[in-house]
Coordinates of N, CA, C and O in Angstrom, one line a residue:
M1 N 0.9 -1.4 -0.2 CA -0.4 0.2 0.5 C 0.6 1.1 0.1 O 1.5 1.0 0.6
K2 N 0.7 2.2 -0.7 CA 0.5 3.1 -0.7 C 1.7 4.0 0.1 O 0.2 3.8 1.9
S3 N 2.3 5.0 0.8 CA 2.8 5.2 1.9 C 1.9 6.6 2.5 O 1.5 6.9 3.6
W4 N 1.7 7.1 1.2 CA 0.8 8.3 1.2 C -0.9 8.0 1.9 O -1.5 8.8 2.5
L5 N -1.3 6.9 0.7 CA -2.6 6.4 1.8 C -2.7 7.1 3.1 O -3.8 7.0 3.8
F6 N -2.1 6.0 4.2 CA -3.4 5.5 5.6 C -3.1 6.9 6.1 O -4.4 7.8 6.8
P7 N -2.7 8.5 5.8 CA -2.3 9.7 6.5 C -3.9 10.8 5.5 O -4.1 11.1 6.7
I8 N -4.4 10.0 4.8 CA -4.8 10.4 3.1 C -6.9 10.6 4.2 O -7.2 10.9 4.5
I9 N -6.4 8.3 4.8 CA -7.3 8.0 5.0 C -7.9 8.7 6.9 O -9.3 8.7 7.0
Q10 N -7.1 8.8 7.7 CA -7.5 9.6 8.7 C -7.4 11.0 8.7 O -8.4 11.1 9.7
T11 N -6.9 12.0 7.8 CA -7.5 13.5 8.0 C -9.0 13.3 7.3 O -10.1 13.9 7.8
A12 N -9.6 12.1 6.6 CA -10.9 12.0 6.1 C -11.8 12.0 7.0 O -12.9 12.2 7.6
V13 N -11.5 10.5 8.1 CA -12.1 10.5 9.2 C -12.4 11.2 10.5 O -13.6 11.8 10.9
V14 N -11.4 12.0 10.6 CA -11.1 12.9 11.5 C -12.2 14.3 10.5 O -13.5 15.2 11.5
V15 N -12.4 14.4 9.0 CA -13.2 15.4 9.0 C -14.6 15.0 8.8 O -15.6 16.2 8.8
I16 N -14.4 13.9 8.7 CA -16.6 13.1 8.3 C -17.4 13.6 9.7 O -18.1 13.4 9.7
L17 N -15.6 13.2 11.4 CA -16.9 13.4 12.7 C -16.4 14.5 12.5 O -18.1 15.3 13.2
L18 N -16.3 16.2 12.6 CA -16.4 17.3 12.2 C -17.8 17.7 11.4 O -17.8 18.7 11.8
A19 N -17.1 16.9 10.8 CA -19.2 17.2 9.9 C -20.2 16.6 10.6 O -20.7 18.1 9.8
S20 N -20.6 15.8 11.0 CA -21.3 14.9 11.2 C -21.5 16.2 12.2 O -23.0 16.3 13.4
Y21 N -20.7 16.7 13.3 CA -21.5 16.8 14.4 C -21.9 18.5 14.2 O -22.5 19.0 14.7
Y22 N -21.4 19.5 12.7 CA -21.5 20.9 12.8 C -22.9 20.4 11.6 O -23.4 21.5 11.1
A23 N -22.6 19.5 11.2 CA -23.9 19.6 10.3 C -25.7 19.9 11.2 O -26.8 19.9 10.5
A24 N -25.1 19.4 12.4 CA -26.6 19.1 13.3 C -27.3 20.9 13.2 O -28.3 21.2 13.1
S25 N -25.7 21.7 12.7 CA -26.7 22.9 13.1 C -27.4 23.2 11.6 O -27.5 24.2 11.7
W26 N -26.9 22.8 11.0 CA -26.3 23.2 9.5 C -28.0 22.9 9.1 O -29.3 23.4 8.4
F27 N -28.2 21.5 9.0 CA -29.5 20.6 9.0 C -30.8 20.7 9.7 O -31.5 20.2 9.7
G28 N -30.0 20.9 10.8 CA -31.0 20.9 12.3 C -32.1 21.1 13.0 O -32.1 22.6 11.5
E29 N -32.6 20.9 13.4 CA -34.0 22.2 13.7 C -33.3 23.3 15.4 O -32.6 23.0 16.1
Q30 N -33.7 24.3 15.7 CA -33.3 24.6 17.2 C -34.5 25.2 17.8 O -35.3 25.4 17.9
Y31 N -33.6 24.6 19.1 CA -34.1 24.7 20.4 C -33.7 25.5 21.6 O -32.6 26.1 21.2
V32 N -35.2 26.1 21.5 CA -34.1 26.6 23.0 C -35.0 26.3 24.6 O -36.0 26.0 24.7
L33 N -34.1 25.4 25.4 CA -34.0 25.2 26.1 C -34.4 25.4 27.9 O -33.2 25.9 27.9
R34 N -35.1 25.5 28.7 CA -35.3 26.5 30.2 C -34.2 25.5 30.9 O -34.6 24.5 31.0
A35 N -33.1 26.1 31.8 CA -32.0 24.7 31.9 C -32.3 26.4 33.7 O -31.9 26.6 34.1
E36 N -31.7 24.7 34.7 CA -31.5 25.9 35.9 C -30.3 24.5 35.8 O -29.6 23.1 35.5
P37 N -28.7 25.4 37.2 CA -27.4 25.1 37.2 C -27.8 24.0 38.5 O -28.2 24.5 39.4
F38 N -26.5 23.5 38.7 CA -26.8 23.2 39.8 C -24.3 22.4 40.4 O -24.5 21.7 41.3
D39 N -23.9 22.8 39.2 CA -22.7 22.9 39.8 C -21.6 23.2 39.1 O -22.0 23.3 37.4
P40 N -20.6 24.7 39.0 CA -19.9 25.2 38.1 C -18.2 24.9 37.9 O -18.1 25.3 37.0
F41 N -18.4 23.9 38.6 CA -16.4 24.0 38.2 C -15.8 22.2 38.9 O -16.3 21.4 38.7
D42 N -15.1 21.4 37.2 CA -14.3 20.7 37.4 C -12.6 21.0 37.7 O -12.3 21.4 36.4
P43 N -12.3 20.9 38.2 CA -10.1 21.3 38.5 C -10.0 20.3 37.0 O -8.4 21.3 36.9
F44 N -10.4 19.0 36.3 CA -9.6 18.8 35.8 C -9.9 19.5 33.9 O -9.1 19.8 33.1
Y45 N -10.9 19.9 34.0 CA -12.0 20.3 32.7 C -11.9 21.9 32.1 O -12.5 22.0 31.0
G46 N -11.9 23.1 33.1 CA -12.3 23.2 33.9 C -14.0 23.9 33.9 O -14.7 23.0 34.5
E47 N -14.2 25.5 33.8 CA -15.3 25.2 34.3 C -16.4 25.3 33.5 O -16.5 25.3 32.5
Y48 N -17.4 25.2 34.2 CA -18.5 23.8 32.9 C -20.0 24.0 34.8 O -19.6 24.3 35.5
V49 N -20.9 24.7 33.5 CA -22.2 24.4 34.2 C -22.8 23.0 34.2 O -23.1 23.2 32.7
M50 N -23.5 22.4 35.6 CA -24.4 20.7 35.4 C -26.1 22.0 35.2 O -26.3 22.8 35.6
L51 N -26.5 20.9 34.3 CA -28.2 21.8 33.9 C -28.7 20.3 34.1 O -28.6 18.8 34.0
Q52 N -30.2 21.1 34.0 CA -31.6 20.4 34.7 C -32.2 21.0 33.7 O -32.7 22.1 34.4
Y53 N -33.6 20.0 33.6 CA -34.5 21.2 32.2 C -35.9 20.6 33.2 O -36.4 19.5 33.4
P54 N -36.6 21.4 33.8 CA -37.5 21.3 34.6 C -38.8 20.9 33.5 O -39.2 20.5 33.8
D55 N -38.3 21.6 32.2 CA -39.5 21.6 31.1 C -39.3 19.9 30.2 O -40.3 19.6 29.4
L56 N -38.1 18.8 30.5 CA -38.1 17.5 29.9 C -38.8 16.8 31.5 O -37.8 15.5 32.4
Q57 N -40.1 16.6 31.5 CA -40.3 15.3 32.8 C -41.3 14.7 31.9 O -42.4 14.8 30.5
T58 N -41.5 13.1 32.2 CA -42.3 12.1 31.5 C -42.7 11.9 32.9 O -41.8 11.2 34.2
S59 N -44.0 11.7 32.8 CA -44.9 10.4 33.5 C -45.3 8.8 32.7 O -45.4 7.7 33.7
S60 N -44.7 8.8 31.2 CA -45.3 7.8 30.4 C -44.0 6.8 31.2 O -44.4 5.6 30.7
V61 N -42.9 7.5 31.2 CA -41.7 6.7 31.2 C -41.9 6.5 33.5 O -40.6 7.9 33.1
T62 N -41.2 5.4 33.8 CA -41.4 5.2 35.1 C -39.7 5.2 36.1 O -39.9 5.4 36.6
D63 N -39.7 4.4 35.3 CA -37.8 3.7 35.5 C -37.1 4.1 35.7 O -37.2 5.2 33.9
D64 N -36.4 3.7 36.0 CA -34.4 4.7 35.6 C -34.4 4.0 34.3 O -33.3 3.5 34.9
S65 N -33.7 4.4 32.6 CA -33.8 4.1 32.4 C -33.6 4.0 31.0 O -33.9 6.1 30.7
S66 N -33.1 3.7 30.0 CA -33.5 4.7 28.8 C -33.7 5.0 28.2 O -35.2 4.2 28.2
V67 N -33.9 6.1 27.7 CA -35.5 6.9 26.3 C -34.5 7.2 25.0 O -33.9 8.0 25.8
Y68 N -36.0 6.9 24.0 CA -36.2 8.1 23.1 C -36.6 8.8 23.1 O -38.1 8.9 22.9
F69 N -36.1 10.3 22.4 CA -37.2 11.2 22.6 C -36.9 12.3 20.9 O -35.3 11.8 21.1
T70 N -37.7 12.8 21.1 CA -37.3 14.2 20.5 C -39.0 15.5 21.0 O -39.3 14.9 21.6
L71 N -38.1 16.5 20.9 CA -38.7 17.9 21.2 C -39.8 18.4 20.3 O -39.0 18.1 19.1
K72 N -40.1 19.7 21.0 CA -40.8 20.1 20.3 C -41.3 21.5 20.1 O -41.0 21.9 22.0
K73 N -41.2 22.8 20.3 CA -41.4 24.6 20.6 C -42.8 24.1 21.3 O -43.8 23.9 20.8
G74 N -42.6 24.7 22.9 CA -43.7 24.3 23.9 C -44.4 25.9 22.7 O -43.8 27.2 23.0
D75 N -45.9 26.4 24.0 CA -45.9 27.3 24.3 C -45.9 28.2 24.2 O -46.1 29.8 23.3
D76 N -44.7 28.9 25.0 CA -43.9 29.7 26.0 C -42.6 29.8 25.2 O -41.8 30.6 25.2
G77 N -42.0 29.0 24.3 CA -41.7 28.9 23.6 C -40.1 28.3 23.6 O -39.6 28.1 23.0
Y78 N -40.3 27.8 24.8 CA -39.4 26.2 25.0 C -39.7 25.3 24.8 O -40.6 24.9 25.1
A79 N -38.4 24.0 24.4 CA -38.7 22.8 24.0 C -39.2 21.9 25.2 O -38.9 22.6 26.9
V80 N -40.2 21.5 25.0 CA -41.2 20.3 25.5 C -40.3 19.1 24.7 O -40.7 19.1 23.9
I81 N -41.2 17.6 25.8 CA -40.5 16.4 25.1 C -42.0 17.2 24.3 O -42.7 16.6 24.4
D82 N -41.6 15.8 23.2 CA -42.6 16.1 22.2 C -42.7 13.6 21.8 O -44.7 13.9 21.9
R83 N -41.8 13.4 21.1 CA -42.3 11.7 22.3 C -41.3 11.3 23.0 O -40.4 11.5 22.3
I84 N -41.5 10.4 23.6 CA -40.5 9.2 23.6 C -41.6 8.0 24.0 O -42.5 7.6 23.7
D85 N -40.3 7.2 23.9 CA -40.3 6.2 24.1 C -38.9 5.2 24.6 O -38.3 5.1 24.6
N86 N -39.1 3.9 25.0 CA -38.2 3.0 24.9 C -37.3 2.3 23.7 O -36.1 1.7 24.1
E87 N -38.4 2.6 22.5 CA -37.4 2.0 21.7 C -36.7 3.0 20.9 O -37.8 3.7 20.2
S88 N -36.3 2.7 20.3 CA -35.0 3.9 19.9 C -36.5 3.6 18.0 O -36.4 3.1 17.5
F89 N -35.9 5.1 17.2 CA -37.0 5.2 16.5 C -36.3 6.4 15.7 O -34.8 7.1 16.0
F90 N -36.3 7.0 14.5 CA -35.4 7.7 13.6 C -35.5 9.2 14.0 O -37.1 9.5 14.2
G91 N -34.6 10.1 14.1 CA -34.3 11.6 15.0 C -34.2 11.3 16.2 O -34.8 12.5 16.3
A92 N -34.5 10.3 16.6 CA -35.2 10.0 18.2 C -33.5 10.8 18.9 O -32.5 10.2 18.2
I93 N -33.3 11.7 20.2 CA -32.5 11.7 20.8 C -31.9 10.7 21.6 O -33.3 10.6 23.1
E94 N -30.7 9.9 21.5 CA -30.9 9.2 23.2 C -31.3 10.0 24.2 O -30.0 10.6 24.5
G95 N -31.4 10.1 25.8 CA -31.2 10.0 26.6 C -31.6 8.9 28.6 O -31.9 7.3 27.2
S96 N -32.0 9.6 29.5 CA -32.0 8.6 30.2 C -33.0 9.6 31.3 O -33.4 10.9 31.1
V97 N -33.0 8.5 32.9 CA -34.7 9.1 32.9 C -34.5 9.1 34.5 O -33.7 7.5 34.5
Y98 N -34.1 9.6 35.1 CA -33.3 9.6 36.5 C -35.3 10.5 37.5 O -35.0 11.3 37.3
G99 N -35.8 10.2 38.1 CA -36.6 10.4 39.4 C -38.0 11.2 38.8 O -38.0 12.2 38.4
G100 N -38.4 10.2 37.1 CA -39.7 11.7 35.9 C -38.2 12.3 35.5 O -39.5 13.3 34.2
S101 N -36.9 12.9 35.3 CA -36.5 14.5 34.6 C -35.5 13.2 33.6 O -35.2 12.2 33.7
V102 N -35.3 13.8 32.3 CA -35.0 14.0 31.2 C -34.1 14.0 30.8 O -34.1 15.2 30.8
T103 N -32.8 13.0 31.1 CA -31.7 14.4 30.0 C -31.4 14.0 29.2 O -31.2 12.0 29.0
A104 N -30.0 13.8 28.6 CA -29.3 13.5 27.5 C -27.8 13.9 27.8 O -28.2 14.5 27.9
P105 N -26.7 13.1 28.1 CA -24.7 13.2 27.7 C -24.9 13.7 27.1 O -24.4 15.3 27.5
Q106 N -25.0 14.7 26.4 CA -25.0 16.4 25.9 C -25.3 17.0 25.9 O -24.9 18.4 26.1
L107 N -26.8 17.3 27.1 CA -26.8 18.7 27.2 C -26.9 18.5 29.2 O -27.2 19.6 29.5
E108 N -25.9 17.7 29.4 CA -25.8 17.7 31.2 C -25.3 18.5 31.2 O -25.1 19.6 32.6
Q109 N -24.1 18.9 30.5 CA -23.0 20.0 31.1 C -22.8 21.1 29.9 O -23.1 20.4 28.8
F110 N -21.8 22.7 30.3 CA -22.2 23.4 29.2 C -20.7 23.7 29.3 O -21.0 24.9 30.8
Y111 N -19.8 23.5 28.9 CA -19.2 24.9 29.1 C -18.8 25.9 29.5 O -19.1 26.1 28.2
V112 N -17.8 27.1 30.0 CA -18.3 27.8 30.3 C -16.4 28.6 30.1 O -16.0 28.1 30.7
E113 N -16.5 30.5 29.8 CA -15.6 30.4 30.0 C -14.7 30.7 31.3 O -16.2 30.2 32.3
Q114 N -13.6 31.1 32.1 CA -13.2 31.0 32.9 C -14.0 32.3 33.9 O -13.6 33.3 33.0
G115 N -14.3 31.7 34.9 CA -14.5 33.1 35.5 C -16.3 33.2 35.5 O -16.7 34.0 36.5
L116 N -16.9 32.2 34.2 CA -18.3 32.7 34.3 C -19.4 31.6 34.8 O -20.4 32.4 35.1
G117 N -18.9 30.8 35.5 CA -19.5 29.2 36.2 C -20.0 30.3 37.3 O -21.6 29.7 37.5
P118 N -19.9 30.2 38.6 CA -20.4 31.0 39.4 C -21.5 31.8 39.0 O -22.7 32.0 39.7
Q119 N -21.4 32.8 37.9 CA -22.1 33.7 38.3 C -23.7 33.0 37.2 O -24.4 34.0 37.9
L120 N -23.6 32.5 36.8 CA -24.3 31.3 36.0 C -24.8 30.5 36.4 O -26.4 30.8 36.7
E121 N -24.5 30.2 38.1 CA -24.8 29.2 39.4 C -25.9 29.6 40.0 O -26.4 29.6 40.3
A122 N -25.2 31.5 39.3 CA -26.2 32.2 40.9 C -27.3 32.8 40.6 O -28.5 33.1 40.8
A123 N -27.3 32.7 39.4 CA -28.2 32.9 38.3 C -29.9 32.0 38.1 O -31.3 32.8 37.7
Q124 N -30.1 31.2 38.3 CA -30.8 29.8 38.9 C -31.9 30.2 37.4 O -32.7 28.9 36.9
N125 N -32.5 30.7 36.8 CA -32.6 31.1 35.4 C -31.6 31.0 34.4 O -31.6 32.2 33.9
L126 N -31.9 30.0 33.4 CA -30.9 29.9 32.2 C -31.5 30.0 31.0 O -32.6 28.5 31.8
Q127 N -30.9 30.5 30.6 CA -31.2 29.0 29.5 C -30.2 28.2 27.9 O -29.1 29.4 27.9
V128 N -31.0 27.7 27.3 CA -29.5 27.3 26.7 C -29.8 27.0 25.1 O -31.2 26.6 24.7
T129 N -29.8 27.6 23.7 CA -30.1 27.1 22.9 C -29.1 25.6 22.4 O -28.5 26.0 22.2
I130 N -29.6 24.6 21.7 CA -29.6 23.4 20.9 C -29.8 23.3 19.3 O -31.2 23.6 18.6
D131 N -28.6 22.9 18.7 CA -29.6 22.5 17.2 C -29.0 21.0 18.0 O -28.8 20.3 18.2
V132 N -30.1 20.6 16.9 CA -30.5 18.7 17.1 C -30.8 18.9 15.5 O -31.8 19.2 14.5
S133 N -30.3 18.2 14.4 CA -30.1 17.4 13.7 C -31.3 15.9 12.7 O -31.9 15.6 14.4
S134 N -32.1 15.8 12.0 CA -32.8 14.6 11.9 C -32.5 14.1 12.6 O -33.5 12.8 12.8
W135 N -31.8 13.8 12.5 CA -31.0 12.0 13.3 C -30.4 11.4 14.4 O -29.9 11.0 15.0
G136 N -30.6 13.1 15.4 CA -30.5 13.1 16.9 C -29.4 13.8 17.7 O -29.3 13.7 18.8
T137 N -28.5 14.1 16.8 CA -27.2 15.5 17.3 C -27.8 15.7 18.2 O -28.5 16.5 17.2
I138 N -27.5 16.6 18.7 CA -27.5 17.2 20.2 C -25.8 18.5 19.5 O -24.9 18.1 19.8
R139 N -26.3 19.3 19.5 CA -24.9 21.1 19.3 C -25.5 21.8 19.9 O -25.7 22.6 19.8
P140 N -24.6 22.0 21.5 CA -25.2 23.2 22.1 C -24.8 24.7 21.4 O -23.8 24.2 21.6
I141 N -25.4 25.1 21.8 CA -25.2 26.3 21.3 C -24.5 28.0 22.1 O -23.0 28.7 21.8
N142 N -25.0 28.3 22.4 CA -25.3 28.8 23.6 C -26.2 28.1 25.2 O -26.8 27.8 25.0
L143 N -25.2 29.5 25.6 CA -25.9 29.1 27.3 C -26.6 31.1 28.0 O -25.0 31.7 28.3
Q144 N -26.8 31.0 28.7 CA -27.4 32.5 28.5 C -28.3 32.6 30.0 O -30.0 31.8 29.8
E145 N -28.7 34.0 30.8 CA -29.8 33.5 31.9 C -31.2 34.8 31.1 O -30.6 34.5 30.5
R146 N -31.6 33.7 31.8 CA -33.2 34.1 30.8 C -33.5 35.6 31.3 O -33.7 35.7 32.6
S147 N -34.2 35.5 30.4 CA -35.4 37.4 30.9 C -36.4 37.7 31.3 O -36.6 37.3 30.4
E148 N -36.7 36.7 32.2 CA -38.6 36.4 32.5 C -39.0 37.3 33.6 O -38.7 37.6 34.8

């Protein structure tokens, strides 16, 4: 095999992974979630805000398990759960349910600029803007204080 073929394949794989991450913004829908912070700092990764979402609740799935869900814009402009199921379906976001609250790994942490974490934790009323692709990839875009 040619010595230049392997680096080209490696580069192509990295480009495909990056493109799939940003494709959520290019081809997906944008939602705004109401959020509440509960932890501002990690000594290894820097400052981030751990988030929970009061509008992402379910009573149809009661056990602490993996779920698949989609979002829709609610009457007040914030995203709510549209469909939730224990079985995977196209366009679903993979997440989990703990005590009736639904979350996804991409939604739990939001890394912020150094020094901004404690300020956001004190705010208590936050909103997160996310892009969701039609195949279920989430890309958090913005975290800011809600103006209500």
